[in-house]
PDB file of C-alpha atoms in Angstrom:
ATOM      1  CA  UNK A1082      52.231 -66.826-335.743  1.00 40.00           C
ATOM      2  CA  UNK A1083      53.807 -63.603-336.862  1.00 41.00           C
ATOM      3  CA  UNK A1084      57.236 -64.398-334.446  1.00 38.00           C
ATOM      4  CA  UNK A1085      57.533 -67.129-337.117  1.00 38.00           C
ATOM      5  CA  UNK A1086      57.387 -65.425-340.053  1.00 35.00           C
ATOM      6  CA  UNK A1087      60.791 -63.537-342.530  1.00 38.00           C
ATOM      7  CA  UNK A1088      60.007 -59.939-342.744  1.00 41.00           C
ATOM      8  CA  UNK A1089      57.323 -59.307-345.599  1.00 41.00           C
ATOM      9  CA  UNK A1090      54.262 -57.530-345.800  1.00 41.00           C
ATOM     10  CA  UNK A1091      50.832 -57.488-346.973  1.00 42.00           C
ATOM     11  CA  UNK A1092      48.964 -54.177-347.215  1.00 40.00           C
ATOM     12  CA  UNK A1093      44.944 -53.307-347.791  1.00 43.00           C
ATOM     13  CA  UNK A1094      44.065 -49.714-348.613  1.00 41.00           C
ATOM     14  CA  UNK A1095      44.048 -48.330-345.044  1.00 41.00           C
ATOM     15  CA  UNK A1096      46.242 -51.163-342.571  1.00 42.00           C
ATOM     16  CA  UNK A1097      49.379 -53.476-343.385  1.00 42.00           C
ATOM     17  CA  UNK A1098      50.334 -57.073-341.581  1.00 43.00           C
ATOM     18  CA  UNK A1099      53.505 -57.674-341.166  1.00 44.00           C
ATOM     19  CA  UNK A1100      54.760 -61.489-342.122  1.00 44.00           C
ATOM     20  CA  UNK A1101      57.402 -63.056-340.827  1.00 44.00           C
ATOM     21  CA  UNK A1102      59.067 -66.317-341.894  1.00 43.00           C
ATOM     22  CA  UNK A1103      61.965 -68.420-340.272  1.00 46.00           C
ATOM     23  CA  UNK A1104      64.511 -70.429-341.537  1.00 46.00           C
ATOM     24  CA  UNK A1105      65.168 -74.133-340.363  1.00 46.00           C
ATOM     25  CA  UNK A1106      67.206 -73.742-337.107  1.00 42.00           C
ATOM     26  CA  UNK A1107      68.187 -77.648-337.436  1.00 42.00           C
ATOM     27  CA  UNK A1108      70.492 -76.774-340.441  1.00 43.00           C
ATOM     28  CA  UNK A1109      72.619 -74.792-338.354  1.00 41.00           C
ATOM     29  CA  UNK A1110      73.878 -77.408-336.244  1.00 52.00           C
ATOM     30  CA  UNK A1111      75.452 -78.731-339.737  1.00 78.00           C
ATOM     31  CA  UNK A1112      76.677 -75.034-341.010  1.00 80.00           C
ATOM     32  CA  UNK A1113      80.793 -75.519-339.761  1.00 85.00           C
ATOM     33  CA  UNK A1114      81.862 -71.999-341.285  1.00 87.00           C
ATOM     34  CA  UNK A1115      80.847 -68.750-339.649  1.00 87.00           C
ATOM     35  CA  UNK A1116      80.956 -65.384-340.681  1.00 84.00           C
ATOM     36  CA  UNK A1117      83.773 -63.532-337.962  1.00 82.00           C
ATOM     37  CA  UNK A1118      80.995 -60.113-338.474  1.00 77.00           C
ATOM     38  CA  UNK A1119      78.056 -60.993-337.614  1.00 79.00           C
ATOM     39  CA  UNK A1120      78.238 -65.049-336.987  1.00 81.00           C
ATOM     40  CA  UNK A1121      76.078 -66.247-339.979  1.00 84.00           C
ATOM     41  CA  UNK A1122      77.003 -69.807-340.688  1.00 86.00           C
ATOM     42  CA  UNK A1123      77.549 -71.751-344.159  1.00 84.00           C
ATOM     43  CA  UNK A1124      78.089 -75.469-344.726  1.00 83.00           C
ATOM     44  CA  UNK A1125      80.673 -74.254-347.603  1.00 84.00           C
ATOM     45  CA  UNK A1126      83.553 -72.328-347.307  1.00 83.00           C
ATOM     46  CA  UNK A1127      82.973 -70.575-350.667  1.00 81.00           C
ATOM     47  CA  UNK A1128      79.482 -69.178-349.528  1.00 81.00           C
ATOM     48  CA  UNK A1129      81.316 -67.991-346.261  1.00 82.00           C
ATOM     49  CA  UNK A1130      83.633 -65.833-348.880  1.00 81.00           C
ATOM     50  CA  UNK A1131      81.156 -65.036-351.142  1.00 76.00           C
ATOM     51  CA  UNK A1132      79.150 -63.275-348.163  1.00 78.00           C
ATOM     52  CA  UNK A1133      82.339 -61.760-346.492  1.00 78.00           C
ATOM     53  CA  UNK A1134      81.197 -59.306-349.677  1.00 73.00           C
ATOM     54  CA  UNK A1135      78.107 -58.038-348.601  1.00 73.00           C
ATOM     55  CA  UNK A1136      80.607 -56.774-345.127  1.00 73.00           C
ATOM     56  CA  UNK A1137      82.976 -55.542-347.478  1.00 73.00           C
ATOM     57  CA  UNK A1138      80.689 -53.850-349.987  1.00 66.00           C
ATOM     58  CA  UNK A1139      82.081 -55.846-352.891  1.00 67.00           C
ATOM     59  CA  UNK A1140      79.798 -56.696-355.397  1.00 66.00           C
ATOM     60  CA  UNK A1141      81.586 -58.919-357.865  1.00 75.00           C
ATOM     61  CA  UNK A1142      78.899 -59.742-360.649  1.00 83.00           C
ATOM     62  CA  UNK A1143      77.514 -56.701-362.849  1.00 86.00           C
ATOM     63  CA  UNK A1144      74.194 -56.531-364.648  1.00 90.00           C
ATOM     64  CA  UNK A1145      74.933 -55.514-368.010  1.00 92.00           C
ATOM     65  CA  UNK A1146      71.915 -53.967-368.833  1.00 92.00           C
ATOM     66  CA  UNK A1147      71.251 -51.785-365.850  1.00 92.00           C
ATOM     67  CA  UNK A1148      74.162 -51.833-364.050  1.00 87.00           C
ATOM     68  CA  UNK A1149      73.250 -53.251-360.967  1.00 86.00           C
ATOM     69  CA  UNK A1150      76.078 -55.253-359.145  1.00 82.00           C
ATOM     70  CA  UNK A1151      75.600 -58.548-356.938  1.00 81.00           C
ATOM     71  CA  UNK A1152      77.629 -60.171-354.353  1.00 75.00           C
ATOM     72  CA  UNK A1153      76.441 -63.869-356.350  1.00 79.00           C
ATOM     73  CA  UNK A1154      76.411 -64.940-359.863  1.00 86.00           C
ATOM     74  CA  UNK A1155      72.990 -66.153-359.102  1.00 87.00           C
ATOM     75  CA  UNK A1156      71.133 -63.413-358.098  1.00 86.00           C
ATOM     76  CA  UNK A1157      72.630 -61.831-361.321  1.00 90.00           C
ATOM     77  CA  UNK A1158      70.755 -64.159-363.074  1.00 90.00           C
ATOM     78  CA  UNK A1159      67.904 -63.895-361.703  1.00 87.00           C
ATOM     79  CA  UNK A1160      67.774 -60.508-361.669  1.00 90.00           C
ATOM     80  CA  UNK A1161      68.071 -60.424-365.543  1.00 91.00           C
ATOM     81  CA  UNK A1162      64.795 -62.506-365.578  1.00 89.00           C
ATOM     82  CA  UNK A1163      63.379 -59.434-365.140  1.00 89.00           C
ATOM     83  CA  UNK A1164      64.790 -57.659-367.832  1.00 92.00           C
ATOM     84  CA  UNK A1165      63.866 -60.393-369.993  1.00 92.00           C
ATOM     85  CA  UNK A1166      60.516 -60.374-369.227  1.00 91.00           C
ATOM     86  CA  UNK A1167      61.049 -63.965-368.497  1.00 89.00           C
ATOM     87  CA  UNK A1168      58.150 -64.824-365.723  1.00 92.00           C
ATOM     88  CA  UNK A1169      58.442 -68.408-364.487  1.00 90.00           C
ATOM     89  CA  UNK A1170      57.397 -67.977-361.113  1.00 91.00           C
ATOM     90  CA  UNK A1171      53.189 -68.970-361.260  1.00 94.00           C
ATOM     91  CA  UNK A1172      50.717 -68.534-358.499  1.00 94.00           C
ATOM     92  CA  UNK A1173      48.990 -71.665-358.792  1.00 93.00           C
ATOM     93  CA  UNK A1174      46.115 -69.834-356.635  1.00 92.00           C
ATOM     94  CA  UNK A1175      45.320 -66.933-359.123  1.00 94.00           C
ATOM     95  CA  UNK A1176      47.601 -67.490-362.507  1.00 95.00           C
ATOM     96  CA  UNK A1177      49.688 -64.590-361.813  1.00 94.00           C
ATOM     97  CA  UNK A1178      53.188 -65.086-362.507  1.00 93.00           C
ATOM     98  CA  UNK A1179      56.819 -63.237-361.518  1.00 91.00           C
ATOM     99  CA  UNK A1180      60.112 -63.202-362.307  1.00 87.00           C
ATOM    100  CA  UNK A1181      61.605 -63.816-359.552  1.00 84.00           C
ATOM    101  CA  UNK A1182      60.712 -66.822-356.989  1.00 85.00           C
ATOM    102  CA  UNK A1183      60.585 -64.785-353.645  1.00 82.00           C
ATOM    103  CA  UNK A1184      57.926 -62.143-355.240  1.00 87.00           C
ATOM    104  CA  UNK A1185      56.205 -65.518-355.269  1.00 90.00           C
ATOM    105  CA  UNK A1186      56.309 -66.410-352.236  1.00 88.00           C
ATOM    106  CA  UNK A1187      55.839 -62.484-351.039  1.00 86.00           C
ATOM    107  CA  UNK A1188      52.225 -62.742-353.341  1.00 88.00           C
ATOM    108  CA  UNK A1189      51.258 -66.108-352.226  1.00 88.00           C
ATOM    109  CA  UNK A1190      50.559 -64.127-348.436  1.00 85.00           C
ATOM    110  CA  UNK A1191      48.192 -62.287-350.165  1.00 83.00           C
ATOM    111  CA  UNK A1192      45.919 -65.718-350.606  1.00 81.00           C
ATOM    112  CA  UNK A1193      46.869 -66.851-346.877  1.00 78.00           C
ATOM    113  CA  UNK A1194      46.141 -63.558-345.117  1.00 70.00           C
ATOM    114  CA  UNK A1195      43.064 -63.097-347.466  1.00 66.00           C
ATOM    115  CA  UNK A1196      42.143 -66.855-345.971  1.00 68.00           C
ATOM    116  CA  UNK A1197      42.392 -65.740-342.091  1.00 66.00           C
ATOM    117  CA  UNK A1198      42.476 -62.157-341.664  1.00 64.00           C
ATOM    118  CA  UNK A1199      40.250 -59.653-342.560  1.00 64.00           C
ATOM    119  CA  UNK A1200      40.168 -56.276-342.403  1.00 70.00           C
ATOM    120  CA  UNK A1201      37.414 -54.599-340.167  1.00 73.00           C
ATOM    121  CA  UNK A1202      37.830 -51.341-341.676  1.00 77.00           C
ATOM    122  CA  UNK A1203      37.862 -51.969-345.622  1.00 72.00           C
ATOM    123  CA  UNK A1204      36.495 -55.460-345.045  1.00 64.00           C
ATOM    124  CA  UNK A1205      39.222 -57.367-347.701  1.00 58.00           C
TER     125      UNK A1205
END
């Protein structure tokens, strides 16, 4: 199970698990423009430019705030979310919430590993 998981992980006091989760191969097969560095592949041609950035080390939206820069307008705005104190990302499991959708889905392993796994040593 952890071969297909993204990189994410979920610690107790003493050990950590390591998550990983995988996107959708199938979608590739439809993604027609590649990135010429390191081969990612977009079904738009504008996302294919908009990455070329991250190679580059362009960032060409600026949080105003803090100062933080982003390769996409929308992580800009999510990022300001945070500044806002605007949290409307809920954990239907527990009631907490977060700003930003993928601490969301980075909590909601807490409830799954605390499902299956437990810890011999701190017994969580």
């Amino acid at each position: 199970m952890e071969n297909e998981l993204r990189d994410n992980e979920v610690n107790c006091n003493t050990q950590s698990l390591r998550i990983d989760f995988t996107e959708d191969e199938t979608e590739e097969e439809e993604k027609t423009f590649h990135c010429d560095v390191c081969n990612k592949s977009f079904f738009l041609k504008d996302e294919q430019t908009i990455h070329k950035c991250f190679h580059a080390g362009e960032d060409l939206y600026r949080c105003e705030i803090c100062g933080k820069s982003f390769s996409e307008k929308v992580r800009l705005t999510t990022h300001k979310h945070i500044h806002a104190g605007v949290e409307p990302y809920r954990c239907n499991t527990c009631g907490k919430s977060f700003s930003q959708n993928h601490t969301l889905a980075i909590h909601k392993c807490i409830h799954i590993v605390a499902k299956t796994h437990h810890c011999d040593i701190c017994a969580t």
